[in-house]
Coordinates of C-alpha atoms and ligand atoms in Angstrom, one line a residue:
X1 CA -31.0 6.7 1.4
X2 CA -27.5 7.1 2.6
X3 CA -25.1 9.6 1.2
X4 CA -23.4 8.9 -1.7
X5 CA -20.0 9.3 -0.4
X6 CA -16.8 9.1 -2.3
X7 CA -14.0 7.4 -0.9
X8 CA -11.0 9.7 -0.7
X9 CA -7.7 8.0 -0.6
X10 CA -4.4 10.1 0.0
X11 CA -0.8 8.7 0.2
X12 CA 1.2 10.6 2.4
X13 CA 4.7 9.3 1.7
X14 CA 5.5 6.2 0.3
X15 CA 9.1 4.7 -0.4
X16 CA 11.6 2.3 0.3
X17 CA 11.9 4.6 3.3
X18 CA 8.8 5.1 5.0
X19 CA 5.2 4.4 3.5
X20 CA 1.8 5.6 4.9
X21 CA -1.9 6.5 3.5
X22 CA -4.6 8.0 4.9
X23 CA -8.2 6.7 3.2
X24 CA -11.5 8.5 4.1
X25 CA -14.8 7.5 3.8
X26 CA -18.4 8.6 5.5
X27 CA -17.8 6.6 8.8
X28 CA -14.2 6.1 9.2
X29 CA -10.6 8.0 8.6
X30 CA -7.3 5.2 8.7
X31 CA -4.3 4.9 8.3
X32 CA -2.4 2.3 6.1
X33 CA 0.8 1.3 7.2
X34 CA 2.5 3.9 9.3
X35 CA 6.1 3.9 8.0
X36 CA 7.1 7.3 9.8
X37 CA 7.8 8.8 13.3
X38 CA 4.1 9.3 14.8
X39 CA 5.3 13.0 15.0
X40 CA 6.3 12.9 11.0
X41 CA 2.6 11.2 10.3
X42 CA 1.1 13.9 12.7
X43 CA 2.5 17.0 10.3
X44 CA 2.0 15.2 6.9
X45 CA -1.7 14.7 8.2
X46 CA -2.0 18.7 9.0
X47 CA -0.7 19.5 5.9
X48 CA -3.6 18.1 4.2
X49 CA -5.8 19.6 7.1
X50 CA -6.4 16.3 8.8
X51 CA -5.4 15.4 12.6
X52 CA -3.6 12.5 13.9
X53 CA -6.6 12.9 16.4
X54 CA -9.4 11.7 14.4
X55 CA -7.7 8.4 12.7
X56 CA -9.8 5.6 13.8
X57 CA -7.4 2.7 13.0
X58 CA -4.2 1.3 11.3
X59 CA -3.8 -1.1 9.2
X60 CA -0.4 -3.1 8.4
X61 CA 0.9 -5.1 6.0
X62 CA 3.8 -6.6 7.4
X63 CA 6.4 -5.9 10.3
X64 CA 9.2 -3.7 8.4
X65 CA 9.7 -0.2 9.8
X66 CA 9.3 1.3 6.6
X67 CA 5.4 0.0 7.5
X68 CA 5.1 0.4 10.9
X69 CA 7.8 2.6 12.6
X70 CA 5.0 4.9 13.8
X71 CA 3.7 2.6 16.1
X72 CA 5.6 3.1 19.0
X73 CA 4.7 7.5 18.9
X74 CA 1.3 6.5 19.0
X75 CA 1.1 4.4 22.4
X76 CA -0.6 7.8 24.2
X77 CA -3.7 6.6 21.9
X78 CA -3.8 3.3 23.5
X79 CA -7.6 2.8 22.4
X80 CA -6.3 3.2 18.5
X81 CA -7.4 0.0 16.8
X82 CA -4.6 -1.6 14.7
X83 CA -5.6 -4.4 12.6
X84 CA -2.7 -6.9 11.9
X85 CA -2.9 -10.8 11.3
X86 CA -1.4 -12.5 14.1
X87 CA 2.4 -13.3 12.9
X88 CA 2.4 -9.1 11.8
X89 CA 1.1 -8.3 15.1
X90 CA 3.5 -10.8 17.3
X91 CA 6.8 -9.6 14.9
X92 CA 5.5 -5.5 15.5
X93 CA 4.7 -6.4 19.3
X94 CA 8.3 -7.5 19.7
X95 CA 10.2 -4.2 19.2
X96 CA 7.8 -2.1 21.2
X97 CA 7.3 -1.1 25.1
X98 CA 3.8 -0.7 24.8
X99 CA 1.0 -3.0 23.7
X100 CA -1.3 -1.6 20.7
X101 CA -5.1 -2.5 20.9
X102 CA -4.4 -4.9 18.4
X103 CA -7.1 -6.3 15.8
X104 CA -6.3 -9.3 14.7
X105 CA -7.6 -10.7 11.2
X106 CA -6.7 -13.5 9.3
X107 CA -5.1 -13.4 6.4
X108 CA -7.9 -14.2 3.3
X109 CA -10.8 -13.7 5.4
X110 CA -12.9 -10.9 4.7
X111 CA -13.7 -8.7 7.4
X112 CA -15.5 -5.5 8.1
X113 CA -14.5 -1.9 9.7
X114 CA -17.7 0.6 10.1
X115 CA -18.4 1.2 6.0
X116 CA -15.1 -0.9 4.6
X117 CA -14.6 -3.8 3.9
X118 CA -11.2 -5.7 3.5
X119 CA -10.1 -8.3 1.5
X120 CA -6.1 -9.5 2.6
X121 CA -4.0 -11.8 0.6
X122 CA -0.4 -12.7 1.4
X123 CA 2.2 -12.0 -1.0
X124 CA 5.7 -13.1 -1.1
X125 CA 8.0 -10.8 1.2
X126 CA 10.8 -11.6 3.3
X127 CA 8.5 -11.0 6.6
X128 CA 6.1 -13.1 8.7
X129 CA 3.2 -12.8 7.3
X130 CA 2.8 -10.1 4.8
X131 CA 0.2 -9.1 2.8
X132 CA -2.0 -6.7 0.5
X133 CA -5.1 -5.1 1.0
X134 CA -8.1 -4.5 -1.3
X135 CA -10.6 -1.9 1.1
X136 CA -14.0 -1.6 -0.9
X137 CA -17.0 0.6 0.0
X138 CA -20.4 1.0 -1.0
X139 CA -22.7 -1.6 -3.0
X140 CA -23.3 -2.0 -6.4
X141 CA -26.3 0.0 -7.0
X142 CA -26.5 3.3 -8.7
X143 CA -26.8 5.5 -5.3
X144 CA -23.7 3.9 -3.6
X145 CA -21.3 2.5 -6.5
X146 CA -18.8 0.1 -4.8
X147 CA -15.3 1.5 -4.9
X148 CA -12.3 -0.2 -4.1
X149 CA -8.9 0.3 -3.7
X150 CA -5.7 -2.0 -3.7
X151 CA -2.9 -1.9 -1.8
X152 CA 0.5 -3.9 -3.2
X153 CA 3.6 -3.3 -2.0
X154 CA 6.8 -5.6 -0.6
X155 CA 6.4 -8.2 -3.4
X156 CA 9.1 -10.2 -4.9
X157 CA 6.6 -11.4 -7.5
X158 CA 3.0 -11.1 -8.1
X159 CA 1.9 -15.2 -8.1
X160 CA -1.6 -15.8 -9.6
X161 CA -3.6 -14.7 -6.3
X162 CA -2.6 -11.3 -6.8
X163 CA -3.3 -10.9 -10.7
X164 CA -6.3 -11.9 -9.6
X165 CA -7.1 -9.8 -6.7
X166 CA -6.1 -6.5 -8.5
X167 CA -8.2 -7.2 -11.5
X168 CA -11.4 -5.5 -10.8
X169 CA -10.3 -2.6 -8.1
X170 CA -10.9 0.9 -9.0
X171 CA -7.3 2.5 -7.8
X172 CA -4.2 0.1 -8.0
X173 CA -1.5 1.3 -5.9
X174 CA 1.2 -1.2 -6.7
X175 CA 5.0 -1.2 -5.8
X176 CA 7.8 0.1 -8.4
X177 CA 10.5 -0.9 -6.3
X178 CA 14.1 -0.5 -8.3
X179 CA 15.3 -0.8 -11.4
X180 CA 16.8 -4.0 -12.1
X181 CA 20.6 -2.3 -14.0
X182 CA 20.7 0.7 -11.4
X183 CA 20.1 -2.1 -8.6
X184 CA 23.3 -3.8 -10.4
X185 CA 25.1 -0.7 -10.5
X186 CA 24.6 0.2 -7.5
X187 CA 27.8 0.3 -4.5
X188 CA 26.7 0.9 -1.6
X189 CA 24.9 -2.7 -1.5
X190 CA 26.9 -5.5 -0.7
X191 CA 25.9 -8.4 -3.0
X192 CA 23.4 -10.1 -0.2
X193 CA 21.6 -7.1 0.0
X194 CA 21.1 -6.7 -3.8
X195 CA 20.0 -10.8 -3.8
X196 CA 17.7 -9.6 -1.2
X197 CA 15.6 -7.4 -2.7
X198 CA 16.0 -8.8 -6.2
X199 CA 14.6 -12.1 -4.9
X200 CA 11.9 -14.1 -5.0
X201 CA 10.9 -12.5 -1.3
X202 CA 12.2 -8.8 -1.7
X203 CA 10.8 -5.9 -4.3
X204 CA 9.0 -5.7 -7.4
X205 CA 11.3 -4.2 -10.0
X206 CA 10.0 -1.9 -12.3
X207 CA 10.1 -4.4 -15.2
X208 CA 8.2 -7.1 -12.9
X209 CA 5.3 -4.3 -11.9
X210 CA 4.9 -3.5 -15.9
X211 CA 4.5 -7.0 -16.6
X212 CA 2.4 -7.6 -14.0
X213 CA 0.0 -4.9 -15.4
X214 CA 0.3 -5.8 -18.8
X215 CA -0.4 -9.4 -17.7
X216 CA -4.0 -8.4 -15.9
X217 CA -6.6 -9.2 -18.7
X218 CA -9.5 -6.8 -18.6
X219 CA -8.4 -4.8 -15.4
X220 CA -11.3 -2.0 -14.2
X221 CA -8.7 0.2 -13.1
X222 CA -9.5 4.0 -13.3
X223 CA -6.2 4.8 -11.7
X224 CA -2.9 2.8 -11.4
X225 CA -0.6 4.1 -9.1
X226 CA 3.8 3.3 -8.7
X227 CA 5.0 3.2 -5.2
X228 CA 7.7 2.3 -3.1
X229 CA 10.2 3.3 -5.4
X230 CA 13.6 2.8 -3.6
X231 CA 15.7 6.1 -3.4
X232 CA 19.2 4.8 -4.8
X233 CA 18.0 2.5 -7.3
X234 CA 15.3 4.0 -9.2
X235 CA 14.6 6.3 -11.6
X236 CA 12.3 8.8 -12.9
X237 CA 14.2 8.2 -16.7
X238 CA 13.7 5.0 -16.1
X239 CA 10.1 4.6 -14.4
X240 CA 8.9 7.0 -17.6
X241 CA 10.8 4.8 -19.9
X242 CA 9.9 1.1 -18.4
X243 CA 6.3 2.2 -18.5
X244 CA 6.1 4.2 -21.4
X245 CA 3.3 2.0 -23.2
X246 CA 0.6 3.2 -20.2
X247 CA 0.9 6.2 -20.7
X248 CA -1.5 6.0 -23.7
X249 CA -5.0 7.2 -23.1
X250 CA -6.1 4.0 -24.8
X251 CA -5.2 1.7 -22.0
X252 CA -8.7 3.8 -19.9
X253 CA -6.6 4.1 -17.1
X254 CA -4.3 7.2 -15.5
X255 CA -1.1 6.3 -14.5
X256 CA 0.6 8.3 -11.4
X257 CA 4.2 7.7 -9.8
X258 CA 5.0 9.0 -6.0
X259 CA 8.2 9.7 -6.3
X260 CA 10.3 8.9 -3.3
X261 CA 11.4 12.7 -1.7
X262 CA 8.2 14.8 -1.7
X263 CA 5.7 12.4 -3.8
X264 CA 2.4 12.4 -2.7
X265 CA -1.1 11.1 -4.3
X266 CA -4.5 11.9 -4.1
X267 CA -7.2 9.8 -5.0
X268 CA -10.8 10.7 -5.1
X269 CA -13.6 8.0 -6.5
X270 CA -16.7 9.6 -8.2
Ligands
ZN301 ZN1 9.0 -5.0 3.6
ZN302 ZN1 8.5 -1.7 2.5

């Protein structure tokens, strides 16, 4: 009978500005997204007395350094898997010296890494080929409940493929990019930018990520959790007020927010 392992699932930083997670289970340690300096990823890893050392792959979403900027530190681990789909992989390869040992997947097809398994589905993002990831592990029987995870970030808006997707996932990690009147406000964006990330292929806003939740119909979420908050134009005032109504015990599901400085998250299925 094999161990009935919970998946642990840690966010190590996640913002506008860098965003990385570590997610354990029995056979495997990896990384998702690796949106800091190798060295950065390397002490935020000790901290929570794990070692660069022992990751055994890393997965990316799309080509932004905020996603993959710690690529180029880890070239001395030249073995290191790192599973992309091919227009990721081609836009990363571009602005490094070295070559990864890239995985390539394609983008929908399920695939399988030791105990995971990995469900990708793009979403709409000003990059190549960007997308989400749903990791699940275990099977549905009462000595190894499956457990999955979602991972939703760098969306300008959630079409019907990811309402979908989310729906039955045990931990939601979904992006809380700005708010939509400090994003207005805001001066140090010239009006392009703000278009940008506003747009149909930028950031979900907070408003857009609590509709989105409030549009899932039956969701199995145990956890929901905000990310990517941008640093300038976001709020904790305004993330507590914009989703205010999940806060309620009634909704079955804890709500968590990494807040872009020192946030960090922790996620441990039972
Ligand atoms: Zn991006
Ligand atoms: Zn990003």
């Amino acid at each position: 009978m094999p161990p009935n392992m919970a998946i642990r699932f840690r966010i190590l930083g996640s913002s506008s500005s860098g965003n990385c997670a570590l997610l354990q289970t029995d056979d495997c340690r990896i990384l998702i997204d690796a949106g800091f300096s190798a060295r950065r990823i390397a002490e935020m890893l000790e901290a929570v007395g794990e070692s660069i050392d022992s990751i055994d792959a890393v997965f990316l979403t799309h080509e932004h350094g905020d996603h993959c900027c710690g690529l180029s530190g880890l070239r001395k681990r030249a073995e290191l898997p790192v599973f992309a789909n091919r227009g990721t992989a081609e836009a990363v390869q571009r602005g490094l010296k070295h070559r990864p040992a890239w995985r390539l997947f394609e983008t929908g097809a399920r695939f399988a890494f030791r105990d995971l398994e990995i469900d990708t589905f793009l979403v709409p993002h000003d990059a190549m080929e960007p997308v989400a990831f749903v990791f699940a592990h275990g099977h549905d029987d009462l000595f190894s409940p499956r457990r999955s995870i979602a991972w939703v970030t760098d969306l300008g808006y959630a079409p019907e493929l990811v309402r979908q997707r989310i729906r039955e996932v045990d931990l939601l990690v979904l992006e809380a990019n700005h708010d939509l009147r400090l994003l207005d406000q805001d001066t140090r964006r010239p009006w392009s930018v703000k278009q940008r990330i506003s747009g149909r292929h930028g950031h979900l806003s907070n408003e857009a990520a609590r509709d989105l939740l409030a549009s899932v119909e039956r969701p199995t979420w145990k956890h929901v959790c905000l990310a990517h908050l941008s640093r300038d134009c976001n709020s904790v005032e305004s993330i507590d007020r914009t989703f205010a109504s999940f806060r309620e015990p009634a909704n079955g599901f804890a709500l968590s927010v990494v807040l872009p400085e020192s946030g960090s998250f922790s996620f441990e299925s039972a």
